[in-house]
Amino acid sequence: MSKIELHAAIRRDHRGGMKIREIERKYNVSWRAVRKAVDSVWPEPRKHLPPRPTALDPYKPLVDEMLRTDLDAPRRQRHTITRIFHHPVEEHAADLSYQMVRRYVSDRKPQILIESGKAPAEAFVPQTHQPGMEAEVDFGDVTPTWTAHRLAGSLNPPPAKRPLRCLMPAASAPRAPSRAGSLSTTRSRPAPARPGRRPGLCRVPPAAPA
């Protein structure tokens, strides 16, 4: 049970008339946890502990300066992680591990790019929208199966021997499975002419609703 589920269960049992001591025994929690759940609708956010000090802390400004120097340096003249690691170890006799330096460089390099304006800040585009507000169209292959459809004056035309190249529109529907052929699809170019048939556009009928 997650923290939010436990919080909601305690509030639900308390509203149902269960005493605080009974809730403590039921969920094996302290009375402070029960009181916090009863007094607040949402649980308290998790506290972020300060980062633990490491042996790399005195040399972080040196590493940052090397990464800033690489912003305008040619590609072959930039500092590799190995060179950055050996610099404080050989010149300052630092007791560091390679993995420690590699993790710091991988985390710090994108931040320096953003601070210098050479990379955009991380952004998120909301993808929640009403069904049908947006749509996409792309080419796709469709092999239709004709059942008693009238086509060029014939009730039972022969089945297609090869897939049809069609434009496949798909309306937006968040968190809903998409179905190929749920909308009418139209070929992007005229279909090849057959004996006794005029060339034209091939329209695939929409699929039956689920």
mmCIF file of C-alpha atoms in Angstrom:
data_model
loop_
_atom_site.group_PDB
_atom_site.id
_atom_site.type_symbol
_atom_site.label_atom_id
_atom_site.label_comp_id
_atom_site.label_asym_id
_atom_site.label_seq_id
_atom_site.Cartn_x
_atom_site.Cartn_y
_atom_site.Cartn_z
ATOM 1 C CA MET A 1 0.000 0.000 0.000
ATOM 2 C CA SER A 2 1.420 3.360 -1.022
ATOM 3 C CA LYS A 3 1.588 6.395 1.219
ATOM 4 C CA ILE A 4 -1.380 8.051 -0.514
ATOM 5 C CA GLU A 5 -3.484 4.885 -0.289
ATOM 6 C CA LEU A 6 -2.666 4.518 3.422
ATOM 7 C CA HIS A 7 -3.539 8.167 3.996
ATOM 8 C CA ALA A 8 -6.897 7.746 2.281
ATOM 9 C CA ALA A 9 -7.656 4.477 4.129
ATOM 10 C CA ILE A 10 -7.001 6.083 7.529
ATOM 11 C CA ARG A 11 -9.297 9.000 6.727
ATOM 12 C CA ARG A 12 -11.980 6.645 5.442
ATOM 13 C CA ASP A 13 -11.895 4.481 8.586
ATOM 14 C CA HIS A 14 -11.918 7.555 10.832
ATOM 15 C CA ARG A 15 -14.968 8.929 9.048
ATOM 16 C CA GLY A 16 -16.599 5.523 9.508
ATOM 17 C CA GLY A 17 -16.351 5.859 13.290
ATOM 18 C CA MET A 18 -13.205 3.827 14.004
ATOM 19 C CA LYS A 19 -11.153 5.093 16.938
ATOM 20 C CA ILE A 20 -7.571 6.289 16.539
ATOM 21 C CA ARG A 21 -6.150 3.432 18.637
ATOM 22 C CA GLU A 22 -7.970 0.881 16.485
ATOM 23 C CA ILE A 23 -6.596 2.499 13.339
ATOM 24 C CA GLU A 24 -3.084 2.312 14.809
ATOM 25 C CA ARG A 25 -3.374 -1.422 15.363
ATOM 26 C CA LYS A 26 -5.027 -2.038 11.986
ATOM 27 C CA TYR A 27 -2.356 -0.314 9.878
ATOM 28 C CA ASN A 28 0.581 -0.621 12.334
ATOM 29 C CA VAL A 29 1.243 3.118 12.401
ATOM 30 C CA SER A 30 1.846 5.650 15.140
ATOM 31 C CA TRP A 31 -0.785 8.000 16.515
ATOM 32 C CA ARG A 32 1.095 10.921 14.929
ATOM 33 C CA ALA A 33 0.600 9.374 11.451
ATOM 34 C CA VAL A 34 -3.104 8.880 12.171
ATOM 35 C CA ARG A 35 -3.491 12.441 13.437
ATOM 36 C CA LYS A 36 -1.728 13.886 10.376
ATOM 37 C CA ALA A 37 -3.999 11.901 8.069
ATOM 38 C CA VAL A 38 -7.108 13.030 9.917
ATOM 39 C CA ASP A 39 -6.098 16.706 9.980
ATOM 40 C CA SER A 40 -4.921 16.983 6.346
ATOM 41 C CA VAL A 41 -6.555 15.888 3.101
ATOM 42 C CA TRP A 42 -3.202 15.284 1.392
ATOM 43 C CA PRO A 43 -0.142 13.624 2.939
ATOM 44 C CA GLU A 44 2.905 15.720 3.644
ATOM 45 C CA PRO A 45 5.380 15.891 0.761
ATOM 46 C CA ARG A 46 8.558 13.908 1.140
ATOM 47 C CA LYS A 47 11.392 15.924 2.615
ATOM 48 C CA HIS A 48 14.421 16.287 0.360
ATOM 49 C CA LEU A 49 17.583 15.715 2.339
ATOM 50 C CA PRO A 50 20.619 17.858 1.502
ATOM 51 C CA PRO A 51 23.244 16.099 -0.604
ATOM 52 C CA ARG A 52 25.895 14.253 1.330
ATOM 53 C CA PRO A 53 29.388 15.754 1.196
ATOM 54 C CA THR A 54 31.833 13.941 -1.067
ATOM 55 C CA ALA A 55 35.543 14.076 -1.738
ATOM 56 C CA LEU A 56 34.810 15.838 -5.031
ATOM 57 C CA ASP A 57 33.241 18.943 -3.420
ATOM 58 C CA PRO A 58 36.491 20.973 -3.157
ATOM 59 C CA TYR A 59 37.253 20.301 -6.838
ATOM 60 C CA LYS A 60 33.816 20.932 -8.330
ATOM 61 C CA PRO A 61 34.660 24.567 -9.275
ATOM 62 C CA LEU A 62 37.729 23.247 -11.109
ATOM 63 C CA VAL A 63 35.653 20.692 -13.019
ATOM 64 C CA ASP A 64 33.020 23.321 -13.833
ATOM 65 C CA GLU A 65 35.665 25.642 -15.231
ATOM 66 C CA MET A 66 36.985 22.866 -17.487
ATOM 67 C CA LEU A 67 33.443 22.167 -18.753
ATOM 68 C CA ARG A 68 32.843 25.876 -19.451
ATOM 69 C CA THR A 69 36.108 26.048 -21.372
ATOM 70 C CA ASP A 70 34.895 23.197 -23.595
ATOM 71 C CA LEU A 71 31.862 25.232 -24.716
ATOM 72 C CA ASP A 72 33.923 27.215 -27.250
ATOM 73 C CA ALA A 73 36.713 24.691 -27.825
ATOM 74 C CA PRO A 74 36.905 22.522 -30.964
ATOM 75 C CA ARG A 75 35.538 19.038 -30.620
ATOM 76 C CA ARG A 76 38.928 17.308 -30.565
ATOM 77 C CA GLN A 77 40.302 19.707 -27.937
ATOM 78 C CA ARG A 78 37.558 19.213 -25.350
ATOM 79 C CA HIS A 79 38.237 17.511 -22.048
ATOM 80 C CA THR A 80 37.227 13.903 -21.816
ATOM 81 C CA ILE A 81 36.056 12.415 -18.535
ATOM 82 C CA THR A 82 39.409 10.660 -18.200
ATOM 83 C CA ARG A 83 41.325 13.938 -18.553
ATOM 84 C CA ILE A 84 39.008 15.642 -16.070
ATOM 85 C CA PHE A 85 39.560 12.785 -13.617
ATOM 86 C CA HIS A 86 43.361 12.803 -13.901
ATOM 87 C CA HIS A 87 43.661 16.588 -13.542
ATOM 88 C CA PRO A 88 42.786 16.889 -9.799
ATOM 89 C CA VAL A 89 44.303 13.488 -9.027
ATOM 90 C CA GLU A 90 47.727 14.246 -10.529
ATOM 91 C CA GLU A 91 47.994 17.994 -9.808
ATOM 92 C CA HIS A 92 46.227 18.187 -6.427
ATOM 93 C CA ALA A 93 46.684 14.627 -5.146
ATOM 94 C CA ALA A 94 42.944 14.262 -4.762
ATOM 95 C CA ASP A 95 41.563 10.949 -3.550
ATOM 96 C CA LEU A 96 38.771 10.507 -6.096
ATOM 97 C CA SER A 97 37.198 7.642 -7.978
ATOM 98 C CA TYR A 98 36.521 7.641 -11.685
ATOM 99 C CA GLN A 99 32.841 6.778 -11.212
ATOM 100 C CA MET A 100 32.366 9.767 -8.909
ATOM 101 C CA VAL A 101 33.775 12.167 -11.496
ATOM 102 C CA ARG A 102 31.847 10.538 -14.340
ATOM 103 C CA ARG A 103 28.508 10.871 -12.531
ATOM 104 C CA TYR A 104 29.155 14.520 -11.676
ATOM 105 C CA VAL A 105 30.203 15.422 -15.223
ATOM 106 C CA SER A 106 27.181 13.688 -16.755
ATOM 107 C CA ASP A 107 24.852 15.608 -14.412
ATOM 108 C CA ARG A 108 26.639 18.955 -14.549
ATOM 109 C CA LYS A 109 27.342 19.260 -18.282
ATOM 110 C CA PRO A 110 23.661 19.741 -19.339
ATOM 111 C CA GLN A 111 23.225 22.341 -16.586
ATOM 112 C CA ILE A 112 26.216 24.322 -17.828
ATOM 113 C CA LEU A 113 24.852 24.230 -21.378
ATOM 114 C CA ILE A 114 21.543 25.658 -20.164
ATOM 115 C CA GLU A 115 23.253 28.311 -18.028
ATOM 116 C CA SER A 116 25.343 29.454 -21.005
ATOM 117 C CA GLY A 117 22.302 29.667 -23.284
ATOM 118 C CA LYS A 118 23.588 27.014 -25.683
ATOM 119 C CA ALA A 119 20.787 24.570 -24.867
ATOM 120 C CA PRO A 120 17.103 25.165 -24.174
ATOM 121 C CA ALA A 121 15.735 24.533 -20.732
ATOM 122 C CA GLU A 122 13.723 21.368 -20.270
ATOM 123 C CA ALA A 123 10.092 21.902 -21.188
ATOM 124 C CA PHE A 124 6.985 19.764 -21.350
ATOM 125 C CA VAL A 125 4.169 19.981 -23.892
ATOM 126 C CA PRO A 126 0.783 18.909 -22.528
ATOM 127 C CA GLN A 127 -0.692 16.021 -24.502
ATOM 128 C CA THR A 128 -4.177 16.053 -22.962
ATOM 129 C CA HIS A 129 -6.872 17.222 -25.348
ATOM 130 C CA GLN A 130 -10.509 16.584 -26.100
ATOM 131 C CA PRO A 131 -11.371 13.710 -28.463
ATOM 132 C CA GLY A 132 -11.542 14.919 -32.037
ATOM 133 C CA MET A 133 -9.769 18.250 -31.395
ATOM 134 C CA GLU A 134 -6.694 17.113 -33.341
ATOM 135 C CA ALA A 135 -6.093 14.564 -36.058
ATOM 136 C CA GLU A 136 -3.192 13.037 -37.940
ATOM 137 C CA VAL A 137 -2.999 11.810 -41.528
ATOM 138 C CA ASP A 138 -0.348 9.483 -42.896
ATOM 139 C CA PHE A 139 0.072 7.006 -45.722
ATOM 140 C CA GLY A 140 -0.722 3.387 -45.035
ATOM 141 C CA ASP A 141 -1.415 0.060 -46.748
ATOM 142 C CA VAL A 142 -4.921 -1.395 -46.566
ATOM 143 C CA THR A 143 -6.120 -4.734 -47.916
ATOM 144 C CA PRO A 144 -9.923 -4.420 -48.105
ATOM 145 C CA THR A 145 -12.291 -7.377 -47.993
ATOM 146 C CA TRP A 146 -15.404 -6.644 -50.016
ATOM 147 C CA THR A 147 -18.590 -8.401 -48.908
ATOM 148 C CA ALA A 148 -21.610 -7.773 -51.100
ATOM 149 C CA HIS A 149 -20.588 -4.173 -51.765
ATOM 150 C CA ARG A 150 -21.567 -2.690 -55.089
ATOM 151 C CA LEU A 151 -18.439 -1.712 -56.950
ATOM 152 C CA ALA A 152 -18.484 -0.732 -60.608
ATOM 153 C CA GLY A 153 -21.825 -2.484 -61.104
ATOM 154 C CA SER A 154 -20.702 -5.835 -59.632
ATOM 155 C CA LEU A 155 -22.029 -7.299 -56.368
ATOM 156 C CA ASN A 156 -19.145 -9.725 -55.849
ATOM 157 C CA PRO A 157 -15.894 -8.177 -57.078
ATOM 158 C CA PRO A 158 -12.699 -10.213 -56.802
ATOM 159 C CA PRO A 159 -10.622 -9.590 -53.664
ATOM 160 C CA ALA A 160 -7.690 -7.216 -53.901
ATOM 161 C CA LYS A 161 -4.452 -8.918 -54.851
ATOM 162 C CA ARG A 162 -2.231 -6.301 -53.258
ATOM 163 C CA PRO A 163 -2.626 -3.690 -50.499
ATOM 164 C CA LEU A 164 -4.024 -0.301 -51.392
ATOM 165 C CA ARG A 165 -1.914 2.751 -50.681
ATOM 166 C CA CYS A 166 -4.270 5.060 -48.753
ATOM 167 C CA LEU A 167 -4.265 8.179 -46.636
ATOM 168 C CA MET A 168 -5.123 7.058 -43.100
ATOM 169 C CA PRO A 169 -6.651 9.796 -40.903
ATOM 170 C CA ALA A 170 -6.864 9.174 -37.175
ATOM 171 C CA ALA A 171 -8.746 11.467 -34.799
ATOM 172 C CA SER A 172 -7.234 12.140 -31.416
ATOM 173 C CA ALA A 173 -8.672 10.212 -28.493
ATOM 174 C CA PRO A 174 -6.572 10.299 -25.286
ATOM 175 C CA ARG A 175 -6.149 6.977 -23.513
ATOM 176 C CA ALA A 176 -8.314 5.195 -26.077
ATOM 177 C CA PRO A 177 -7.096 2.423 -28.429
ATOM 178 C CA SER A 178 -7.006 3.435 -32.062
ATOM 179 C CA ARG A 179 -8.541 1.289 -34.766
ATOM 180 C CA ALA A 180 -7.225 1.220 -38.304
ATOM 181 C CA GLY A 181 -9.975 2.113 -40.721
ATOM 182 C CA SER A 182 -12.190 3.673 -38.082
ATOM 183 C CA LEU A 183 -12.590 6.638 -40.436
ATOM 184 C CA SER A 184 -13.100 6.696 -44.166
ATOM 185 C CA THR A 185 -9.773 6.553 -45.980
ATOM 186 C CA THR A 186 -9.133 7.786 -49.496
ATOM 187 C CA ARG A 187 -6.337 6.892 -51.846
ATOM 188 C CA SER A 188 -3.868 9.633 -52.559
ATOM 189 C CA ARG A 189 -3.776 8.850 -56.301
ATOM 190 C CA PRO A 190 -6.191 7.298 -58.787
ATOM 191 C CA ALA A 191 -6.485 3.547 -58.734
ATOM 192 C CA PRO A 192 -5.280 1.686 -61.858
ATOM 193 C CA ALA A 193 -7.973 1.056 -64.431
ATOM 194 C CA ARG A 194 -9.358 -2.457 -64.838
ATOM 195 C CA PRO A 195 -11.291 -3.897 -67.751
ATOM 196 C CA GLY A 196 -14.825 -2.568 -67.659
ATOM 197 C CA ARG A 197 -14.045 -0.099 -64.889
ATOM 198 C CA ARG A 198 -13.315 3.606 -64.899
ATOM 199 C CA PRO A 199 -10.234 4.823 -63.021
ATOM 200 C CA GLY A 200 -11.019 6.790 -59.908
ATOM 201 C CA LEU A 201 -10.435 7.097 -56.220
ATOM 202 C CA CYS A 202 -10.856 4.055 -53.989
ATOM 203 C CA ARG A 203 -12.809 4.758 -50.815
ATOM 204 C CA VAL A 204 -12.690 2.221 -48.004
ATOM 205 C CA PRO A 205 -15.916 2.125 -45.944
ATOM 206 C CA PRO A 206 -15.590 2.834 -42.220
ATOM 207 C CA ALA A 207 -15.297 -0.100 -39.868
ATOM 208 C CA ALA A 208 -18.252 -1.111 -37.745
ATOM 209 C CA PRO A 209 -18.250 0.394 -34.239
ATOM 210 C CA ALA A 210 -16.857 -1.809 -31.470
#
